[in-house]
PDB file of C-alpha atoms in Angstrom:
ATOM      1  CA  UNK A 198       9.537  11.517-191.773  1.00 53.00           C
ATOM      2  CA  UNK A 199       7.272  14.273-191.123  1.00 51.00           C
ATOM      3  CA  UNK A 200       4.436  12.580-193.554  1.00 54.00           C
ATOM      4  CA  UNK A 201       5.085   8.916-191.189  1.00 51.00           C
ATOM      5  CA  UNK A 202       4.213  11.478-188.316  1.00 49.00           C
ATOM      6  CA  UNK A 203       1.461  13.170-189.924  1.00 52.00           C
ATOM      7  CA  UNK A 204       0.061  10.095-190.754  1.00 52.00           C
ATOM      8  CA  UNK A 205       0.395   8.739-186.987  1.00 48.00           C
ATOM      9  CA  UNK A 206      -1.204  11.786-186.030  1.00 48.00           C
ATOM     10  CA  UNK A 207      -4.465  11.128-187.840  1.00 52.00           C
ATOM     11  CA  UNK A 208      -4.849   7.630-186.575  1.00 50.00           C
ATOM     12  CA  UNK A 209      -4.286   8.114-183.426  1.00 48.00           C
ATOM     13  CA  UNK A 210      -6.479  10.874-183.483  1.00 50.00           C
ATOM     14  CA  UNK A 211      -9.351   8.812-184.936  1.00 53.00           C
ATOM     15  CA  UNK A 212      -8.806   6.022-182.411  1.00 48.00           C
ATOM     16  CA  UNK A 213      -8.807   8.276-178.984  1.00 48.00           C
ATOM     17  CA  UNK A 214     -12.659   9.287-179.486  1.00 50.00           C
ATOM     18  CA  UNK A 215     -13.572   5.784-179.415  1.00 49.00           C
ATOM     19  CA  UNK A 216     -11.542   4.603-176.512  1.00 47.00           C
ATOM     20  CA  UNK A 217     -13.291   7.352-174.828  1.00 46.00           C
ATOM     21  CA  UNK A 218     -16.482   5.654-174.485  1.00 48.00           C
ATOM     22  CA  UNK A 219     -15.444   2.777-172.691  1.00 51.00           C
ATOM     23  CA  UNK A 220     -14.721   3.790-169.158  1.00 49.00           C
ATOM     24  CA  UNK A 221     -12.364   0.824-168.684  1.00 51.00           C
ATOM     25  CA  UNK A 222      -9.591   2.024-171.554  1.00 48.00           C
ATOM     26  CA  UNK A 223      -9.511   5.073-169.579  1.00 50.00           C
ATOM     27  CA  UNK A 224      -5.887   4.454-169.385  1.00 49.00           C
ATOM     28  CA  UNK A 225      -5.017   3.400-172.797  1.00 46.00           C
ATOM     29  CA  UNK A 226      -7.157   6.747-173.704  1.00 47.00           C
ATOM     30  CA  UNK A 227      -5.137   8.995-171.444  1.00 52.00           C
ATOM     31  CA  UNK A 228      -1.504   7.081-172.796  1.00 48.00           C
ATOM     32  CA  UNK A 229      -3.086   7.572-176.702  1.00 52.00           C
ATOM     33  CA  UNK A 230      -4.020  10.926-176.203  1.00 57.00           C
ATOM     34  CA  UNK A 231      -0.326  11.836-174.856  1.00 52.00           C
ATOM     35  CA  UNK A 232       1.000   9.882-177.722  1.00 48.00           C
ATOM     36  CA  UNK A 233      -0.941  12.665-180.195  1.00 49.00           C
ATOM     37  CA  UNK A 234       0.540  15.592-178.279  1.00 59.00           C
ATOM     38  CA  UNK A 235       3.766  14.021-178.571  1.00 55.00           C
ATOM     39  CA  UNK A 236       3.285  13.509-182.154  1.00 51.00           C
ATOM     40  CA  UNK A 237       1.779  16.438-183.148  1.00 57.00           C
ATOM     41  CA  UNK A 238       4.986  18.480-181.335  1.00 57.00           C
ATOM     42  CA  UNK A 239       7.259  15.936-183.861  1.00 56.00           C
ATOM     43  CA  UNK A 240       5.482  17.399-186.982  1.00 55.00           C
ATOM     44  CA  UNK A 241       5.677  20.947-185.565  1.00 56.00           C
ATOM     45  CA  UNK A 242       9.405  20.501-185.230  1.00 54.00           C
ATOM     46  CA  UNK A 243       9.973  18.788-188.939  1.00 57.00           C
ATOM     47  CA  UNK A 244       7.899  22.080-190.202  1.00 63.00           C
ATOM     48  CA  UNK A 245       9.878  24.899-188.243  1.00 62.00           C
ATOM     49  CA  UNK A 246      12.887  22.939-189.781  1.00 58.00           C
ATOM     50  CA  UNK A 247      11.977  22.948-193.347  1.00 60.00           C
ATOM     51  CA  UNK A 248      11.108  26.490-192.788  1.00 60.00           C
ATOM     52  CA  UNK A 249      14.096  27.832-191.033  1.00 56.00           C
ATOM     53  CA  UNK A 250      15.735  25.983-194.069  1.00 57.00           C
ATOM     54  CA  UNK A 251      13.981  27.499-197.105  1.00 60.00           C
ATOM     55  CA  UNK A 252      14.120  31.112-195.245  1.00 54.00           C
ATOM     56  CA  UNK A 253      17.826  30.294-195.330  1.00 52.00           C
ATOM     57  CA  UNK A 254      18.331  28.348-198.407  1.00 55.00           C
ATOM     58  CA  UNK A 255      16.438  28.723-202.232  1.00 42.00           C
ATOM     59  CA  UNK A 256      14.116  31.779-200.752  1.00 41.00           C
ATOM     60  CA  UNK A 257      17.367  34.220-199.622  1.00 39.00           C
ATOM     61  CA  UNK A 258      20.031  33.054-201.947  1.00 42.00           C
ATOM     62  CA  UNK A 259      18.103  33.690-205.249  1.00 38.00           C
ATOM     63  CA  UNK A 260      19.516  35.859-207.877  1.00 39.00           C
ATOM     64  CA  UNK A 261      17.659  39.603-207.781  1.00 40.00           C
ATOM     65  CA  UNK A 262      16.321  40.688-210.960  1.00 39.00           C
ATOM     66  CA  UNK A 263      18.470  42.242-213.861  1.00 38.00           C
ATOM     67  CA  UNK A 264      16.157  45.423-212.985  1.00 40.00           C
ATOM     68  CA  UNK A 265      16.855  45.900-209.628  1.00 40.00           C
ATOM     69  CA  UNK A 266      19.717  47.978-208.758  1.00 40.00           C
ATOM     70  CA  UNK A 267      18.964  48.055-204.590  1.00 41.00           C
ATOM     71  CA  UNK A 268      21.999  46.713-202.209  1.00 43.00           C
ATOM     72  CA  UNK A 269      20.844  45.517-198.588  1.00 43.00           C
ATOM     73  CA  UNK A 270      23.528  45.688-196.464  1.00 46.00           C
ATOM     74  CA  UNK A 271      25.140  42.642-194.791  1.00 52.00           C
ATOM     75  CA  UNK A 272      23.266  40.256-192.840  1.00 58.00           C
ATOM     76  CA  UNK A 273      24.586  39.244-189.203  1.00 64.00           C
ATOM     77  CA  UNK A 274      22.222  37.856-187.569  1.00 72.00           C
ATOM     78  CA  UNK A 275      20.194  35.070-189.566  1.00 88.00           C
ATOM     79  CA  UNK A 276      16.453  35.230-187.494  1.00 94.00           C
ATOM     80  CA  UNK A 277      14.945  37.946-185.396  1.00 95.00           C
ATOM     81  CA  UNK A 278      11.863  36.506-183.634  1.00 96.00           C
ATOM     82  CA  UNK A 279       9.284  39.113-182.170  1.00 95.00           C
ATOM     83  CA  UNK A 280       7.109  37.752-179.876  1.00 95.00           C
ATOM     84  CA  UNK A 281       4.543  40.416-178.826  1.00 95.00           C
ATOM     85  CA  UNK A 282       2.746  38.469-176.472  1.00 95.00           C
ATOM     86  CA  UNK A 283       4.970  35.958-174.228  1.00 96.00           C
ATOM     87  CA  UNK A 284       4.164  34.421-170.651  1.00 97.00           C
ATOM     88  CA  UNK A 285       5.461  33.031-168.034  1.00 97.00           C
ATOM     89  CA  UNK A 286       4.089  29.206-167.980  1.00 97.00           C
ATOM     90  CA  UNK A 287       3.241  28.184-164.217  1.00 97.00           C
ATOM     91  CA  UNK A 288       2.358  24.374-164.313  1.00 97.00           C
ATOM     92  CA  UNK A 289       0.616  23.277-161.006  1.00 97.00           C
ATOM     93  CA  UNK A 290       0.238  19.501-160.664  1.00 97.00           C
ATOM     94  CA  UNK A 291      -2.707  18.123-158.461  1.00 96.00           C
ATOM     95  CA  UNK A 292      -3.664  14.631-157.739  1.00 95.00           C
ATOM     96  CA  UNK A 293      -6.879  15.182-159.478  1.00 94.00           C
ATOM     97  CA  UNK A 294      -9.426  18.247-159.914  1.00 95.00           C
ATOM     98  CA  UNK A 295     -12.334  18.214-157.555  1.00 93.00           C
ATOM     99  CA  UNK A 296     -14.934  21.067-158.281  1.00 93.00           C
ATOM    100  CA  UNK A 297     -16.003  23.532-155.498  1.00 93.00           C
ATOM    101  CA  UNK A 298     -12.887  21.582-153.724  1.00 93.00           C
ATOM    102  CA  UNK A 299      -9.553  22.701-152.314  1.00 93.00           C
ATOM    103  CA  UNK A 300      -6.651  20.845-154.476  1.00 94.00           C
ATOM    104  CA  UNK A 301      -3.332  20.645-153.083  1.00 95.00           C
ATOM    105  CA  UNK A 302      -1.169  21.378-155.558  1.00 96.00           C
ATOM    106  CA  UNK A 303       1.906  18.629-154.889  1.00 96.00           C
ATOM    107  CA  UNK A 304       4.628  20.265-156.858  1.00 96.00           C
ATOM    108  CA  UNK A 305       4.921  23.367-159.271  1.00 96.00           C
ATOM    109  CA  UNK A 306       7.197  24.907-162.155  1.00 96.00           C
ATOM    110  CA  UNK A 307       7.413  27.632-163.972  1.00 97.00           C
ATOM    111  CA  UNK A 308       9.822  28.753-167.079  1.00 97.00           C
ATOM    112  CA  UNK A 309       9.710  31.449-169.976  1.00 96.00           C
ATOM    113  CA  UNK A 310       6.982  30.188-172.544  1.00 95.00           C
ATOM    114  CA  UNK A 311       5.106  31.767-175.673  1.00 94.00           C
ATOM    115  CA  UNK A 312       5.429  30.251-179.149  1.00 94.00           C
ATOM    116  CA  UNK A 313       7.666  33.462-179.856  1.00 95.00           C
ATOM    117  CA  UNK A 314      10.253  32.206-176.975  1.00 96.00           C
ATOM    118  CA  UNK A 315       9.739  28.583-178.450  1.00 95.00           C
ATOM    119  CA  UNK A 316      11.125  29.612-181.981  1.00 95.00           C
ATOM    120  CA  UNK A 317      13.875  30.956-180.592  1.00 95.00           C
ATOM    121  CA  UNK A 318      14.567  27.368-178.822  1.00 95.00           C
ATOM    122  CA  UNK A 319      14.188  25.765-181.484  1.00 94.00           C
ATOM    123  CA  UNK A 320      15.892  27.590-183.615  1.00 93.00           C
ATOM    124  CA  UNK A 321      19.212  27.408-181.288  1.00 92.00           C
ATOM    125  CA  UNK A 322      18.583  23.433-180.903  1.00 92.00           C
ATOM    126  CA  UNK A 323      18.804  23.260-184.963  1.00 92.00           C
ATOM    127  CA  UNK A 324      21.798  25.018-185.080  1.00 91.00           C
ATOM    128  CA  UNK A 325      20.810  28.362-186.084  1.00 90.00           C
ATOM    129  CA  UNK A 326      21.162  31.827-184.720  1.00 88.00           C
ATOM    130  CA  UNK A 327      18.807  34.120-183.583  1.00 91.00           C
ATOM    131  CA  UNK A 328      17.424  37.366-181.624  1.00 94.00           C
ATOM    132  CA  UNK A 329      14.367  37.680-179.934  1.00 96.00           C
ATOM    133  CA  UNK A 330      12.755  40.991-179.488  1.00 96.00           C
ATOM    134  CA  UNK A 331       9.339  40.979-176.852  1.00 95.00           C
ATOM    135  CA  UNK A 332       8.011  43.689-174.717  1.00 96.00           C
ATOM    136  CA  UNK A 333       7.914  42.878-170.650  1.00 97.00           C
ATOM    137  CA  UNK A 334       6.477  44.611-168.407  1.00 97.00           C
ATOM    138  CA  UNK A 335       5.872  44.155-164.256  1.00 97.00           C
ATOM    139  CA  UNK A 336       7.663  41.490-162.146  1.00 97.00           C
ATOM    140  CA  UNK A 337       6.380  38.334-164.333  1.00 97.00           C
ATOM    141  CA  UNK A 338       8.520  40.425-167.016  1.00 97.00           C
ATOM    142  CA  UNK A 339      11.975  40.395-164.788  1.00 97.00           C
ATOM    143  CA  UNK A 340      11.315  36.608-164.236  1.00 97.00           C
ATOM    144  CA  UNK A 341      11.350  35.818-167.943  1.00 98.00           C
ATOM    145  CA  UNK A 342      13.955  38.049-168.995  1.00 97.00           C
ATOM    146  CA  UNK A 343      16.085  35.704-165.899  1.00 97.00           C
ATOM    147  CA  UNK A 344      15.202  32.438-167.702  1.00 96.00           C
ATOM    148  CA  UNK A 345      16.275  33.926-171.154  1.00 97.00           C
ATOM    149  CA  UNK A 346      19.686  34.751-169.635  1.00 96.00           C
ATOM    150  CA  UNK A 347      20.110  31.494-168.214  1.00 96.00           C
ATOM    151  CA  UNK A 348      18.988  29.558-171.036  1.00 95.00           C
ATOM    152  CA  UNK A 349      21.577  32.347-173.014  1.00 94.00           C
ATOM    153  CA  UNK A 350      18.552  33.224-175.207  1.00 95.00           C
ATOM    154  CA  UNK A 351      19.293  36.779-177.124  1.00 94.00           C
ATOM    155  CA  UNK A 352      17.033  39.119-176.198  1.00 95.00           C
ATOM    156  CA  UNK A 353      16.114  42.914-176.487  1.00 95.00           C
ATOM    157  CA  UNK A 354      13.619  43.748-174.396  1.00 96.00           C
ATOM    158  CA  UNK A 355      11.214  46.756-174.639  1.00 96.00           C
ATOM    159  CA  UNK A 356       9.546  47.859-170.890  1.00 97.00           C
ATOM    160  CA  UNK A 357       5.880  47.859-170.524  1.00 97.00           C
ATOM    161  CA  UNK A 358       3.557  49.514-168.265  1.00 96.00           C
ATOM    162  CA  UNK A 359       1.541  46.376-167.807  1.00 96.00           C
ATOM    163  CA  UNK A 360       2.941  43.261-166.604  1.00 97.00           C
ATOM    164  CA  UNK A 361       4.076  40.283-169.224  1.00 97.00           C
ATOM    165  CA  UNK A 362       0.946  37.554-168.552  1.00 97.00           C
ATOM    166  CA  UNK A 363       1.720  34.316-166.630  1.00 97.00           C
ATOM    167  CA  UNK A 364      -0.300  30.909-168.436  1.00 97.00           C
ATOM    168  CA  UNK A 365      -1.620  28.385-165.627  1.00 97.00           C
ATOM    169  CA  UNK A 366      -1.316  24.616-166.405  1.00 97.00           C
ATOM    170  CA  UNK A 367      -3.256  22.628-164.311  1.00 97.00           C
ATOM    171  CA  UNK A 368      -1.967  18.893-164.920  1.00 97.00           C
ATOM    172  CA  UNK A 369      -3.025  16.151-162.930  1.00 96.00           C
ATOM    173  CA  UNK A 370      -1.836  12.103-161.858  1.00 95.00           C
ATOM    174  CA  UNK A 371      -3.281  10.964-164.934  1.00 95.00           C
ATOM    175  CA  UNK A 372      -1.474  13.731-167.560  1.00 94.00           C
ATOM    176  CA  UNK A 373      -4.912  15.485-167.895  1.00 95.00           C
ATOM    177  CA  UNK A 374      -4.695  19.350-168.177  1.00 96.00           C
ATOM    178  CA  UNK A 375      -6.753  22.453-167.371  1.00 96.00           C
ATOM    179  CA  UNK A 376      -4.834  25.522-169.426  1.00 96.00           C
ATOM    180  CA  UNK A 377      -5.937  29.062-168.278  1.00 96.00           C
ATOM    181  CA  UNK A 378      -3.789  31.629-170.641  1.00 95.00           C
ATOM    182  CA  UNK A 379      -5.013  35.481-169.743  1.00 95.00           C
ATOM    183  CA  UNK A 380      -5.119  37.893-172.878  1.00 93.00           C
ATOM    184  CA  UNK A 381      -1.490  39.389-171.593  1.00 94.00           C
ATOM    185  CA  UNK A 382      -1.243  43.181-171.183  1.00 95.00           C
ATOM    186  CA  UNK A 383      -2.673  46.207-173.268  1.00 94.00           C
ATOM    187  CA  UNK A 384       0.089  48.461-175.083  1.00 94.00           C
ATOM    188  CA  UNK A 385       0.171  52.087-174.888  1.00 93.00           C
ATOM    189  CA  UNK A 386       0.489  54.095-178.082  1.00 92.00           C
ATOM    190  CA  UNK A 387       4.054  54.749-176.808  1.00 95.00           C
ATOM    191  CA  UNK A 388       5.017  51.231-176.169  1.00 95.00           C
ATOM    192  CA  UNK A 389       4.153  49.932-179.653  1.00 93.00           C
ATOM    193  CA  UNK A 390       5.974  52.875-181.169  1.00 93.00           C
ATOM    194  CA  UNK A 391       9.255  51.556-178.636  1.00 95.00           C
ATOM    195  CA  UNK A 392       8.643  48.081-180.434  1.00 94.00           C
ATOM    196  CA  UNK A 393       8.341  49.342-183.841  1.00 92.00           C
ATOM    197  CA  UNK A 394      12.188  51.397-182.846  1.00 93.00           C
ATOM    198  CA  UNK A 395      13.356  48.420-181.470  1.00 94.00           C
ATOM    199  CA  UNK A 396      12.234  46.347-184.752  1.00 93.00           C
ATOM    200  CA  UNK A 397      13.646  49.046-187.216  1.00 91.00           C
ATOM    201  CA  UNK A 398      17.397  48.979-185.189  1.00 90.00           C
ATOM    202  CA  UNK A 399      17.634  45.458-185.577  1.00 88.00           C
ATOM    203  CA  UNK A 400      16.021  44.467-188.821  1.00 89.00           C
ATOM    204  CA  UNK A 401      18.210  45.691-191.175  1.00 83.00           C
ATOM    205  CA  UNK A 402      20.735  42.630-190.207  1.00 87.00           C
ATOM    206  CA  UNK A 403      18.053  40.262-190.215  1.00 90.00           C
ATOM    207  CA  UNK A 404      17.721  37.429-192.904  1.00 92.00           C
ATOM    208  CA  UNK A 405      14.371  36.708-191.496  1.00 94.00           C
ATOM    209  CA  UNK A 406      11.742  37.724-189.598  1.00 95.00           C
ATOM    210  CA  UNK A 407       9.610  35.646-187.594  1.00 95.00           C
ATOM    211  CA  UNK A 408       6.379  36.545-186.200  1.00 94.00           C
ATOM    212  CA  UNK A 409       5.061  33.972-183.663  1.00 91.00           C
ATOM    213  CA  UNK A 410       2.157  33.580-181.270  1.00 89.00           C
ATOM    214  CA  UNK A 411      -0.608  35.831-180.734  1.00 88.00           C
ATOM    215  CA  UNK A 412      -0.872  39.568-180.579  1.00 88.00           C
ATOM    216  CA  UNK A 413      -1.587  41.917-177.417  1.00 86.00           C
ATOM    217  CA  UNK A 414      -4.743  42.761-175.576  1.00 87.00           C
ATOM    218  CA  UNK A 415      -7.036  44.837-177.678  1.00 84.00           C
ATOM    219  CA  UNK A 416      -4.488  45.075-180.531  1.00 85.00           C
ATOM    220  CA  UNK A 417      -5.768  44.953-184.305  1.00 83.00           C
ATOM    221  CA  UNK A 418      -5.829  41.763-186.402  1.00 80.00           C
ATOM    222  CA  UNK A 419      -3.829  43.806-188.529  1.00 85.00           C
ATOM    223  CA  UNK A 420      -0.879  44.809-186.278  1.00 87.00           C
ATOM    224  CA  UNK A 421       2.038  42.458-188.414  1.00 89.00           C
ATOM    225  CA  UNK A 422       0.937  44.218-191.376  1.00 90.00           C
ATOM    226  CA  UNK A 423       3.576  47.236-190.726  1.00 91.00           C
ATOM    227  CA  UNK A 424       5.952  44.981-189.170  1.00 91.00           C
ATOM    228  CA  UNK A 425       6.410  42.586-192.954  1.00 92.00           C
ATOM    229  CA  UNK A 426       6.307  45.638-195.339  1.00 93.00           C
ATOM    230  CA  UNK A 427       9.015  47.014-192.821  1.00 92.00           C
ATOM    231  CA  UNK A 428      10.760  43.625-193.337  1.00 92.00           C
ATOM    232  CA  UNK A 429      10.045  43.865-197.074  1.00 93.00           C
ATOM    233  CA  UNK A 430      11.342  46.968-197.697  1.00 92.00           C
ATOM    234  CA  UNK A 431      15.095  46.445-196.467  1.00 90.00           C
ATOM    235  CA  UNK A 432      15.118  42.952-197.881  1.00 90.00           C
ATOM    236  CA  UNK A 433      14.544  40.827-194.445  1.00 92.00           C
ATOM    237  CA  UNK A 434      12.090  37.797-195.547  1.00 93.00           C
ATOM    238  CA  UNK A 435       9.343  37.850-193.261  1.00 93.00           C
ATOM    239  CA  UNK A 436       7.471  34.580-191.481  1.00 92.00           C
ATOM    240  CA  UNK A 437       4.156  34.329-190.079  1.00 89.00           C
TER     241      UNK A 437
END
């Protein structure tokens, strides 16, 4: 299934350029090009499947080495997700965008986004249970930790100074979209020390952890690196 999808994927995604040119297929162009992001959220599912599986399945249940005498104590809870950097998503629909104009924005909603947050979806909708652990911070922060206990999303939640980002979709009649996504805040010394706590309390009952979306204002490329050989070293498969 997920090759079928792949390979719809690529053909569509050869075809859209040339509709382009004709100002008449406008239509068709805008329908196609929805068809790809459909498509290419199919194949993202089918991959965070096989992954979730193989994190549970051959990758966790192999026999340790004859040499290795170290016992890990007992997993109960399969995934923790950390998700440094989530948002709040605001989508703002407008008729159509008109430079150096006012648009009226006819209708607007907003709900708890960031690939991080996503996982954790996803990983509920395939049957699977898991934690996610994400800093907030300001009142964006207090609205996202209300969606996650609506949508009864586990959650530990580490305050920040700064306040959690909010992403601004700008979609309009014809499914086109304008995506402005700020860097997020920047974390104080203390604050990634509080994450690195929070990590350590939980991880030891993790089968998995999972590392999604992007990292912090100003933080190094580097900043997982602790986070796996944490995971590593008390026998919690890490996921990038």
């Amino acid at each position: 299934a997920t090759a079928r999808a792949s390979a719809a994927v690529s053909l569509a995604s050869r075809l859209a350029p040339r509709g382009r040119r004709n100002r008449r297929a406008a239509p068709v162009v805008a329908a196609g090009e929805t068809l790809v992001r459909r498509l290419y959220a199919r194949v993202v599912v089918y991959l965070l499947a096989f992954l979730v599986r193989s994190a549970l399945g051959t990758g966790l249940q192999s026999k340790p080495e004859t040499h290795c005498h170290v016992q890990f104590p007992k997993r109960t809870m399969p995934f923790l997700v950390l998700a440094l950097n989530p948002s709040i998503d605001a989508e703002w629909c407008v008729d159509s965008v008109r430079w150096g104009e006012k648009n009226l924005v006819t209708s607007e909603r907003r709900w708890a986004g960031g690939k991080g947050v996503n996982v954790a979806r996803w990983l509920r909708h395939l049957g699977e249970k898991g934690h996610l652990l994400l800093p907030l911070g300001g009142e964006p922060g207090r609205e996202l930790a209300r969606q996650l206990r609506q949508e009864r999303l586990s959650a530990t939640i580490v305050p920040l100074r700064q306040p959690t980002r909010v992403n601004v979709i700008v979609t309009t009649a014809d499914r086109r979209q304008l995506r402005f996504n700020p860097l997020g805040p920047k974390l104080l010394l203390a604050e990634w020390r509080a994450i690195a706590r929070a990590t350590d309390r939980v991880l030891a009952s993790t089968d998995c952890l999972i590392l999604s979306g992007s990292i912090t204002r100003e933080a190094p490329a580097a900043s997982y690196a602790p986070l796996i050989r944490k995971a590593r070293a008390v026998g919690s498969k890490p996921l990038l």
